mmCIF file with all atom_site columns, C-alpha atoms and ligand atoms in Angstrom:
data_model
loop_
_atom_site.group_PDB
_atom_site.id
_atom_site.type_symbol
_atom_site.label_atom_id
_atom_site.label_alt_id
_atom_site.label_comp_id
_atom_site.label_asym_id
_atom_site.label_entity_id
_atom_site.label_seq_id
_atom_site.pdbx_PDB_ins_code
_atom_site.Cartn_x
_atom_site.Cartn_y
_atom_site.Cartn_z
_atom_site.occupancy
_atom_site.B_iso_or_equiv
_atom_site.pdbx_formal_charge
_atom_site.auth_seq_id
_atom_site.auth_comp_id
_atom_site.auth_asym_id
_atom_site.auth_atom_id
_atom_site.pdbx_PDB_model_num
ATOM   1   C  CA  . MET A 1 1   ? 65.186  -10.623 129.396 1.00 0.00 ? 1   MET A CA  1
ATOM   2   C  CA  . GLY A 1 2   ? 68.293  -11.077 127.169 1.00 0.00 ? 2   GLY A CA  1
ATOM   3   C  CA  . GLU A 1 3   ? 71.657  -12.425 128.241 1.00 0.00 ? 3   GLU A CA  1
ATOM   4   C  CA  . PRO A 1 4   ? 74.107  -9.857  129.612 1.00 0.00 ? 4   PRO A CA  1
ATOM   5   C  CA  . PRO A 1 5   ? 76.690  -8.835  126.986 1.00 0.00 ? 5   PRO A CA  1
ATOM   6   C  CA  . ILE A 1 6   ? 79.929  -10.847 126.965 1.00 0.00 ? 6   ILE A CA  1
ATOM   7   C  CA  . LEU A 1 7   ? 82.717  -8.404  127.714 1.00 0.00 ? 7   LEU A CA  1
ATOM   8   C  CA  . PRO A 1 8   ? 86.253  -8.767  126.353 1.00 0.00 ? 8   PRO A CA  1
ATOM   9   C  CA  . HIS A 1 9   ? 87.897  -10.708 129.158 1.00 0.00 ? 9   HIS A CA  1
ATOM   10  C  CA  . ASP A 1 10  ? 91.286  -12.249 129.948 1.00 0.00 ? 10  ASP A CA  1
ATOM   11  C  CA  . PRO A 1 11  ? 91.094  -14.922 132.676 1.00 0.00 ? 11  PRO A CA  1
ATOM   12  C  CA  . GLY A 1 12  ? 94.774  -14.377 133.503 1.00 0.00 ? 12  GLY A CA  1
ATOM   13  C  CA  . CYS A 1 13  ? 94.329  -10.629 134.044 1.00 0.00 ? 13  CYS A CA  1
ATOM   14  C  CA  . ILE A 1 14  ? 94.224  -9.419  137.636 1.00 0.00 ? 14  ILE A CA  1
ATOM   15  C  CA  . PHE A 1 15  ? 91.751  -6.616  136.899 1.00 0.00 ? 15  PHE A CA  1
ATOM   16  C  CA  . CYS A 1 16  ? 89.447  -8.970  134.943 1.00 0.00 ? 16  CYS A CA  1
ATOM   17  C  CA  . ARG A 1 17  ? 89.537  -11.223 137.985 1.00 0.00 ? 17  ARG A CA  1
ATOM   18  C  CA  . ILE A 1 18  ? 88.593  -8.298  140.249 1.00 0.00 ? 18  ILE A CA  1
ATOM   19  C  CA  . VAL A 1 19  ? 85.762  -7.348  137.845 1.00 0.00 ? 19  VAL A CA  1
ATOM   20  C  CA  . ALA A 1 20  ? 84.525  -10.967 137.980 1.00 0.00 ? 20  ALA A CA  1
ATOM   21  C  CA  . GLY A 1 21  ? 84.589  -10.915 141.788 1.00 0.00 ? 21  GLY A CA  1
ATOM   22  C  CA  . LEU A 1 22  ? 87.282  -13.610 141.948 1.00 0.00 ? 22  LEU A CA  1
ATOM   23  C  CA  . ILE A 1 23  ? 89.726  -11.318 143.765 1.00 0.00 ? 23  ILE A CA  1
ATOM   24  C  CA  . PRO A 1 24  ? 88.527  -8.913  146.469 1.00 0.00 ? 24  PRO A CA  1
ATOM   25  C  CA  . CYS A 1 25  ? 89.028  -5.182  146.257 1.00 0.00 ? 25  CYS A CA  1
ATOM   26  C  CA  . HIS A 1 26  ? 88.094  -2.105  148.259 1.00 0.00 ? 26  HIS A CA  1
ATOM   27  C  CA  . LYS A 1 27  ? 85.363  -0.988  145.875 1.00 0.00 ? 27  LYS A CA  1
ATOM   28  C  CA  . LEU A 1 28  ? 84.276  2.640   145.689 1.00 0.00 ? 28  LEU A CA  1
ATOM   29  C  CA  . TYR A 1 29  ? 81.825  2.494   142.810 1.00 0.00 ? 29  TYR A CA  1
ATOM   30  C  CA  . GLU A 1 30  ? 80.723  0.421   139.840 1.00 0.00 ? 30  GLU A CA  1
ATOM   31  C  CA  . ASN A 1 31  ? 78.299  0.626   136.970 1.00 0.00 ? 31  ASN A CA  1
ATOM   32  C  CA  . ASP A 1 32  ? 77.767  -1.521  133.851 1.00 0.00 ? 32  ASP A CA  1
ATOM   33  C  CA  . THR A 1 33  ? 80.924  -0.183  132.238 1.00 0.00 ? 33  THR A CA  1
ATOM   34  C  CA  . LEU A 1 34  ? 83.520  0.441   134.920 1.00 0.00 ? 34  LEU A CA  1
ATOM   35  C  CA  . ILE A 1 35  ? 84.628  -0.236  138.454 1.00 0.00 ? 35  ILE A CA  1
ATOM   36  C  CA  . CYS A 1 36  ? 86.625  1.966   140.864 1.00 0.00 ? 36  CYS A CA  1
ATOM   37  C  CA  . PHE A 1 37  ? 88.621  0.648   143.779 1.00 0.00 ? 37  PHE A CA  1
ATOM   38  C  CA  . LEU A 1 38  ? 91.497  1.655   146.006 1.00 0.00 ? 38  LEU A CA  1
ATOM   39  C  CA  . ASP A 1 39  ? 94.969  0.826   144.720 1.00 0.00 ? 39  ASP A CA  1
ATOM   40  C  CA  . ILE A 1 40  ? 96.532  -1.988  146.756 1.00 0.00 ? 40  ILE A CA  1
ATOM   41  C  CA  . GLY A 1 41  ? 99.870  -0.141  146.755 1.00 0.00 ? 41  GLY A CA  1
ATOM   42  C  CA  . PRO A 1 42  ? 98.885  3.496   147.255 1.00 0.00 ? 42  PRO A CA  1
ATOM   43  C  CA  . VAL A 1 43  ? 101.561 6.082   146.498 1.00 0.00 ? 43  VAL A CA  1
ATOM   44  C  CA  . VAL A 1 44  ? 99.537  8.505   148.652 1.00 0.00 ? 44  VAL A CA  1
ATOM   45  C  CA  . PRO A 1 45  ? 96.351  8.033   150.718 1.00 0.00 ? 45  PRO A CA  1
ATOM   46  C  CA  . GLY A 1 46  ? 93.301  7.870   148.462 1.00 0.00 ? 46  GLY A CA  1
ATOM   47  C  CA  . HIS A 1 47  ? 95.150  6.485   145.405 1.00 0.00 ? 47  HIS A CA  1
ATOM   48  C  CA  . THR A 1 48  ? 92.267  5.142   143.333 1.00 0.00 ? 48  THR A CA  1
ATOM   49  C  CA  . LEU A 1 49  ? 91.967  3.112   140.138 1.00 0.00 ? 49  LEU A CA  1
ATOM   50  C  CA  . VAL A 1 50  ? 89.231  3.571   137.542 1.00 0.00 ? 50  VAL A CA  1
ATOM   51  C  CA  . VAL A 1 51  ? 89.005  0.395   135.477 1.00 0.00 ? 51  VAL A CA  1
ATOM   52  C  CA  . PRO A 1 52  ? 86.709  -0.468  132.547 1.00 0.00 ? 52  PRO A CA  1
ATOM   53  C  CA  . LYS A 1 53  ? 85.029  -3.836  132.997 1.00 0.00 ? 53  LYS A CA  1
ATOM   54  C  CA  . SER A 1 54  ? 86.101  -4.859  129.484 1.00 0.00 ? 54  SER A CA  1
ATOM   55  C  CA  . HIS A 1 55  ? 89.652  -6.044  128.952 1.00 0.00 ? 55  HIS A CA  1
ATOM   56  C  CA  . TYR A 1 56  ? 91.570  -3.724  126.656 1.00 0.00 ? 56  TYR A CA  1
ATOM   57  C  CA  . HIS A 1 57  ? 95.311  -3.329  126.862 1.00 0.00 ? 57  HIS A CA  1
ATOM   58  C  CA  . ASN A 1 58  ? 95.462  0.448   126.632 1.00 0.00 ? 58  ASN A CA  1
ATOM   59  C  CA  . VAL A 1 59  ? 94.299  3.492   124.641 1.00 0.00 ? 59  VAL A CA  1
ATOM   60  C  CA  . PHE A 1 60  ? 95.781  2.018   121.463 1.00 0.00 ? 60  PHE A CA  1
ATOM   61  C  CA  . ASP A 1 61  ? 93.096  -0.670  121.322 1.00 0.00 ? 61  ASP A CA  1
ATOM   62  C  CA  . VAL A 1 62  ? 90.151  0.568   123.399 1.00 0.00 ? 62  VAL A CA  1
ATOM   63  C  CA  . PRO A 1 63  ? 86.982  1.615   121.528 1.00 0.00 ? 63  PRO A CA  1
ATOM   64  C  CA  . ALA A 1 64  ? 86.534  5.391   121.472 1.00 0.00 ? 64  ALA A CA  1
ATOM   65  C  CA  . GLU A 1 65  ? 83.044  5.106   122.969 1.00 0.00 ? 65  GLU A CA  1
ATOM   66  C  CA  . LEU A 1 66  ? 84.372  3.357   126.070 1.00 0.00 ? 66  LEU A CA  1
ATOM   67  C  CA  . LEU A 1 67  ? 87.152  5.909   126.441 1.00 0.00 ? 67  LEU A CA  1
ATOM   68  C  CA  . GLY A 1 68  ? 84.490  8.618   126.208 1.00 0.00 ? 68  GLY A CA  1
ATOM   69  C  CA  . HIS A 1 69  ? 82.497  6.995   128.986 1.00 0.00 ? 69  HIS A CA  1
ATOM   70  C  CA  . LEU A 1 70  ? 85.583  6.821   131.203 1.00 0.00 ? 70  LEU A CA  1
ATOM   71  C  CA  . GLY A 1 71  ? 86.462  10.424  130.415 1.00 0.00 ? 71  GLY A CA  1
ATOM   72  C  CA  . GLN A 1 72  ? 82.986  11.623  131.341 1.00 0.00 ? 72  GLN A CA  1
ATOM   73  C  CA  . PHE A 1 73  ? 83.088  9.703   134.594 1.00 0.00 ? 73  PHE A CA  1
ATOM   74  C  CA  . LEU A 1 74  ? 86.573  10.694  135.787 1.00 0.00 ? 74  LEU A CA  1
ATOM   75  C  CA  . PRO A 1 75  ? 85.887  14.240  137.056 1.00 0.00 ? 75  PRO A CA  1
ATOM   76  C  CA  . ALA A 1 76  ? 83.239  13.090  139.566 1.00 0.00 ? 76  ALA A CA  1
ATOM   77  C  CA  . MET A 1 77  ? 85.477  10.403  141.054 1.00 0.00 ? 77  MET A CA  1
ATOM   78  C  CA  . ALA A 1 78  ? 88.549  12.664  141.029 1.00 0.00 ? 78  ALA A CA  1
ATOM   79  C  CA  . LYS A 1 79  ? 86.593  15.360  142.908 1.00 0.00 ? 79  LYS A CA  1
ATOM   80  C  CA  . ALA A 1 80  ? 85.300  12.877  145.484 1.00 0.00 ? 80  ALA A CA  1
ATOM   81  C  CA  . VAL A 1 81  ? 88.729  11.322  146.085 1.00 0.00 ? 81  VAL A CA  1
ATOM   82  C  CA  . THR A 1 82  ? 90.596  14.626  146.412 1.00 0.00 ? 82  THR A CA  1
ATOM   83  C  CA  . ALA A 1 83  ? 87.908  16.099  148.682 1.00 0.00 ? 83  ALA A CA  1
ATOM   84  C  CA  . ALA A 1 84  ? 87.895  12.990  150.868 1.00 0.00 ? 84  ALA A CA  1
ATOM   85  C  CA  . VAL A 1 85  ? 91.590  13.343  151.675 1.00 0.00 ? 85  VAL A CA  1
ATOM   86  C  CA  . GLU A 1 86  ? 91.423  17.160  151.745 1.00 0.00 ? 86  GLU A CA  1
ATOM   87  C  CA  . ALA A 1 87  ? 93.804  17.501  148.811 1.00 0.00 ? 87  ALA A CA  1
ATOM   88  C  CA  . PRO A 1 88  ? 93.642  20.562  146.540 1.00 0.00 ? 88  PRO A CA  1
ATOM   89  C  CA  . ALA A 1 89  ? 94.786  18.733  143.388 1.00 0.00 ? 89  ALA A CA  1
ATOM   90  C  CA  . CYS A 1 90  ? 95.313  15.356  141.810 1.00 0.00 ? 90  CYS A CA  1
ATOM   91  C  CA  . HIS A 1 91  ? 96.949  13.524  138.952 1.00 0.00 ? 91  HIS A CA  1
ATOM   92  C  CA  . ILE A 1 92  ? 94.639  11.662  136.596 1.00 0.00 ? 92  ILE A CA  1
ATOM   93  C  CA  . LEU A 1 93  ? 97.188  9.407   135.046 1.00 0.00 ? 93  LEU A CA  1
ATOM   94  C  CA  . LEU A 1 94  ? 97.217  6.559   132.564 1.00 0.00 ? 94  LEU A CA  1
ATOM   95  C  CA  . ASN A 1 95  ? 100.347 4.502   131.972 1.00 0.00 ? 95  ASN A CA  1
ATOM   96  C  CA  . ASN A 1 96  ? 100.022 3.430   128.346 1.00 0.00 ? 96  ASN A CA  1
ATOM   97  C  CA  . GLY A 1 97  ? 102.256 0.419   127.666 1.00 0.00 ? 97  GLY A CA  1
ATOM   98  C  CA  . SER A 1 98  ? 104.932 -1.419  129.629 1.00 0.00 ? 98  SER A CA  1
ATOM   99  C  CA  . GLU A 1 99  ? 107.692 1.046   128.698 1.00 0.00 ? 99  GLU A CA  1
ATOM   100 C  CA  . ALA A 1 100 ? 105.457 3.803   130.079 1.00 0.00 ? 100 ALA A CA  1
ATOM   101 C  CA  . MET A 1 101 ? 105.219 2.080   133.477 1.00 0.00 ? 101 MET A CA  1
ATOM   102 C  CA  . GLN A 1 102 ? 102.028 0.107   132.782 1.00 0.00 ? 102 GLN A CA  1
ATOM   103 C  CA  . SER A 1 103 ? 102.330 -3.053  134.881 1.00 0.00 ? 103 SER A CA  1
ATOM   104 C  CA  . VAL A 1 104 ? 98.730  -4.316  134.663 1.00 0.00 ? 104 VAL A CA  1
ATOM   105 C  CA  . LEU A 1 105 ? 97.956  -4.639  130.959 1.00 0.00 ? 105 LEU A CA  1
ATOM   106 C  CA  . HIS A 1 106 ? 94.258  -3.820  131.344 1.00 0.00 ? 106 HIS A CA  1
ATOM   107 C  CA  . LEU A 1 107 ? 93.559  -0.141  130.692 1.00 0.00 ? 107 LEU A CA  1
ATOM   108 C  CA  . HIS A 1 108 ? 93.067  1.918   133.839 1.00 0.00 ? 108 HIS A CA  1
ATOM   109 C  CA  . TYR A 1 109 ? 93.349  5.432   135.174 1.00 0.00 ? 109 TYR A CA  1
ATOM   110 C  CA  . HIS A 1 110 ? 95.057  6.340   138.412 1.00 0.00 ? 110 HIS A CA  1
ATOM   111 C  CA  . ILE A 1 111 ? 93.589  9.136   140.527 1.00 0.00 ? 111 ILE A CA  1
ATOM   112 C  CA  . ILE A 1 112 ? 96.399  10.332  142.784 1.00 0.00 ? 112 ILE A CA  1
ATOM   113 C  CA  . PRO A 1 113 ? 95.500  13.157  145.167 1.00 0.00 ? 113 PRO A CA  1
ATOM   114 C  CA  . ARG A 1 114 ? 98.295  15.686  145.681 1.00 0.00 ? 114 ARG A CA  1
ATOM   115 C  CA  . LYS A 1 115 ? 99.146  18.001  148.552 1.00 0.00 ? 115 LYS A CA  1
ATOM   116 C  CA  . ARG A 1 116 ? 102.058 20.379  148.914 1.00 0.00 ? 116 ARG A CA  1
ATOM   117 C  CA  . GLY A 1 117 ? 104.923 18.552  150.641 1.00 0.00 ? 117 GLY A CA  1
ATOM   118 C  CA  . ASP A 1 118 ? 103.529 15.043  150.083 1.00 0.00 ? 118 ASP A CA  1
ATOM   119 C  CA  . THR A 1 119 ? 105.780 12.063  149.411 1.00 0.00 ? 119 THR A CA  1
ATOM   120 C  CA  . PHE A 1 120 ? 104.873 11.297  145.789 1.00 0.00 ? 120 PHE A CA  1
ATOM   121 C  CA  . TYR A 1 121 ? 107.636 12.176  143.367 1.00 0.00 ? 121 TYR A CA  1
ATOM   122 C  CA  . VAL A 1 122 ? 107.651 11.954  139.597 1.00 0.00 ? 122 VAL A CA  1
ATOM   123 C  CA  . PRO A 1 123 ? 111.065 12.631  138.067 1.00 0.00 ? 123 PRO A CA  1
ATOM   124 C  CA  . TRP A 1 124 ? 110.309 15.006  135.163 1.00 0.00 ? 124 TRP A CA  1
ATOM   125 C  CA  . LEU A 1 125 ? 113.470 16.441  133.660 1.00 0.00 ? 125 LEU A CA  1
ATOM   126 C  CA  . PRO A 1 126 ? 112.635 18.909  130.874 1.00 0.00 ? 126 PRO A CA  1
ATOM   127 C  CA  . GLY A 1 127 ? 114.968 19.188  127.888 1.00 0.00 ? 127 GLY A CA  1
ATOM   128 C  CA  . ARG A 1 128 ? 114.833 21.978  125.300 1.00 0.00 ? 128 ARG A CA  1
ATOM   129 C  CA  . LEU A 1 129 ? 112.876 21.843  122.043 1.00 0.00 ? 129 LEU A CA  1
ATOM   130 C  CA  . ASP A 1 130 ? 114.925 23.088  119.087 1.00 0.00 ? 130 ASP A CA  1
ATOM   131 C  CA  . VAL A 1 131 ? 113.326 24.363  115.884 1.00 0.00 ? 131 VAL A CA  1
ATOM   132 C  CA  . ASP A 1 132 ? 114.633 21.616  113.558 1.00 0.00 ? 132 ASP A CA  1
ATOM   133 C  CA  . THR A 1 133 ? 113.446 18.843  115.858 1.00 0.00 ? 133 THR A CA  1
ATOM   134 C  CA  . ALA A 1 134 ? 110.059 20.497  116.226 1.00 0.00 ? 134 ALA A CA  1
ATOM   135 C  CA  . ARG A 1 135 ? 109.622 20.858  112.436 1.00 0.00 ? 135 ARG A CA  1
ATOM   136 C  CA  . ASP A 1 136 ? 110.677 17.242  111.867 1.00 0.00 ? 136 ASP A CA  1
ATOM   137 C  CA  . LEU A 1 137 ? 108.316 15.957  114.544 1.00 0.00 ? 137 LEU A CA  1
ATOM   138 C  CA  . ILE A 1 138 ? 105.375 17.963  113.195 1.00 0.00 ? 138 ILE A CA  1
ATOM   139 C  CA  . VAL A 1 139 ? 105.825 16.291  109.776 1.00 0.00 ? 139 VAL A CA  1
ATOM   140 C  CA  . ARG A 1 140 ? 106.283 12.793  111.238 1.00 0.00 ? 140 ARG A CA  1
ATOM   141 C  CA  . ILE A 1 141 ? 103.321 13.052  113.601 1.00 0.00 ? 141 ILE A CA  1
ATOM   142 C  CA  . THR A 1 142 ? 100.778 14.783  111.375 1.00 0.00 ? 142 THR A CA  1
ATOM   143 C  CA  . LYS A 1 143 ? 101.302 12.350  108.468 1.00 0.00 ? 143 LYS A CA  1
ATOM   144 C  CA  . ARG A 1 144 ? 100.499 9.476   110.817 1.00 0.00 ? 144 ARG A CA  1
ATOM   145 C  CA  . LEU A 1 145 ? 97.480  11.070  112.433 1.00 0.00 ? 145 LEU A CA  1
ATOM   146 C  CA  . GLU A 1 146 ? 94.484  8.876   111.588 1.00 0.00 ? 146 GLU A CA  1
ATOM   147 C  CA  . ILE A 1 147 ? 91.418  11.011  112.282 1.00 0.00 ? 147 ILE A CA  1
HETATM 148 P  P1  . 5GP B 2 .   ? 100.125 0.428   136.357 1.00 0.00 ? 1   5GP B P1  1
HETATM 149 O  O1  . 5GP B 2 .   ? 101.575 0.342   136.749 1.00 0.00 ? 1   5GP B O1  1
HETATM 150 O  O2  . 5GP B 2 .   ? 99.745  -0.730  135.468 1.00 0.00 ? 1   5GP B O2  1
HETATM 151 O  O3  . 5GP B 2 .   ? 99.751  1.754   135.770 1.00 0.00 ? 1   5GP B O3  1
HETATM 152 O  O4  . 5GP B 2 .   ? 99.307  0.334   137.692 1.00 0.00 ? 1   5GP B O4  1
HETATM 153 C  C1  . 5GP B 2 .   ? 98.795  -0.839  138.208 1.00 0.00 ? 1   5GP B C1  1
HETATM 154 C  C2  . 5GP B 2 .   ? 98.325  -0.545  139.609 1.00 0.00 ? 1   5GP B C2  1
HETATM 155 O  O5  . 5GP B 2 .   ? 97.507  -1.607  140.029 1.00 0.00 ? 1   5GP B O5  1
HETATM 156 C  C3  . 5GP B 2 .   ? 99.463  -0.408  140.613 1.00 0.00 ? 1   5GP B C3  1
HETATM 157 O  O6  . 5GP B 2 .   ? 99.411  0.874   141.219 1.00 0.00 ? 1   5GP B O6  1
HETATM 158 C  C4  . 5GP B 2 .   ? 99.202  -1.539  141.608 1.00 0.00 ? 1   5GP B C4  1
HETATM 159 O  O7  . 5GP B 2 .   ? 99.465  -1.174  142.944 1.00 0.00 ? 1   5GP B O7  1
HETATM 160 C  C5  . 5GP B 2 .   ? 97.733  -1.831  141.393 1.00 0.00 ? 1   5GP B C5  1
HETATM 161 N  N1  . 5GP B 2 .   ? 97.361  -3.214  141.631 1.00 0.00 ? 1   5GP B N1  1
HETATM 162 C  C6  . 5GP B 2 .   ? 97.985  -4.329  141.153 1.00 0.00 ? 1   5GP B C6  1
HETATM 163 N  N2  . 5GP B 2 .   ? 97.348  -5.443  141.568 1.00 0.00 ? 1   5GP B N2  1
HETATM 164 C  C7  . 5GP B 2 .   ? 96.297  -5.010  142.321 1.00 0.00 ? 1   5GP B C7  1
HETATM 165 C  C8  . 5GP B 2 .   ? 95.275  -5.716  143.044 1.00 0.00 ? 1   5GP B C8  1
HETATM 166 O  O8  . 5GP B 2 .   ? 95.194  -6.937  143.069 1.00 0.00 ? 1   5GP B O8  1
HETATM 167 N  N3  . 5GP B 2 .   ? 94.361  -4.951  143.715 1.00 0.00 ? 1   5GP B N3  1
HETATM 168 C  C9  . 5GP B 2 .   ? 94.417  -3.589  143.690 1.00 0.00 ? 1   5GP B C9  1
HETATM 169 N  N4  . 5GP B 2 .   ? 93.489  -2.932  144.393 1.00 0.00 ? 1   5GP B N4  1
HETATM 170 N  N5  . 5GP B 2 .   ? 95.369  -2.900  143.030 1.00 0.00 ? 1   5GP B N5  1
HETATM 171 C  C10 . 5GP B 2 .   ? 96.308  -3.609  142.361 1.00 0.00 ? 1   5GP B C10 1
HETATM 172 ZN ZN1 . ZN  B 3 .   ? 91.713  -7.565  132.075 1.00 0.00 ? 2   ZN  B ZN1 1
#
């Protein structure tokens, strides 16, 4: 039998420490690639985190294959979480970078079940897209798109 693969790891990272079993969590599921546990500061009951076992900061540096694995897994956990708290809907949310409210710099998804009249509030104040801005943005974005 070979050695288990060495995963990218940051000993100072709270989620790496949970993955390593150094900090307890309320675990819902784990496999070779990811672990799911209840958020310690739930914004609503059932607030769950889906965390890859490898340490990557966010979607800007995570390998596409790992992101694919997470994406394939998310619907099953989102369905289980929302059903468990009898919610009809949920956010599947990833804060990507400190300025985008990412506080733990180890990529993770939030599953946040939603019910009408619940207490979770996201301020979302739409502006208006004007034609010149849209045309300018299309040029700027498409010339940078590396696919
Ligand atoms: P972020 O702001 O980075 O998107 O979300 C980080 C989340 O991790 C927060 O919702 C926070 O409550 C949660 N969190 C931080 N430390 C711990 C911990 O030690 N255990 C658990 N279960 N959740 C944590
Ligand atoms: Zn980490």
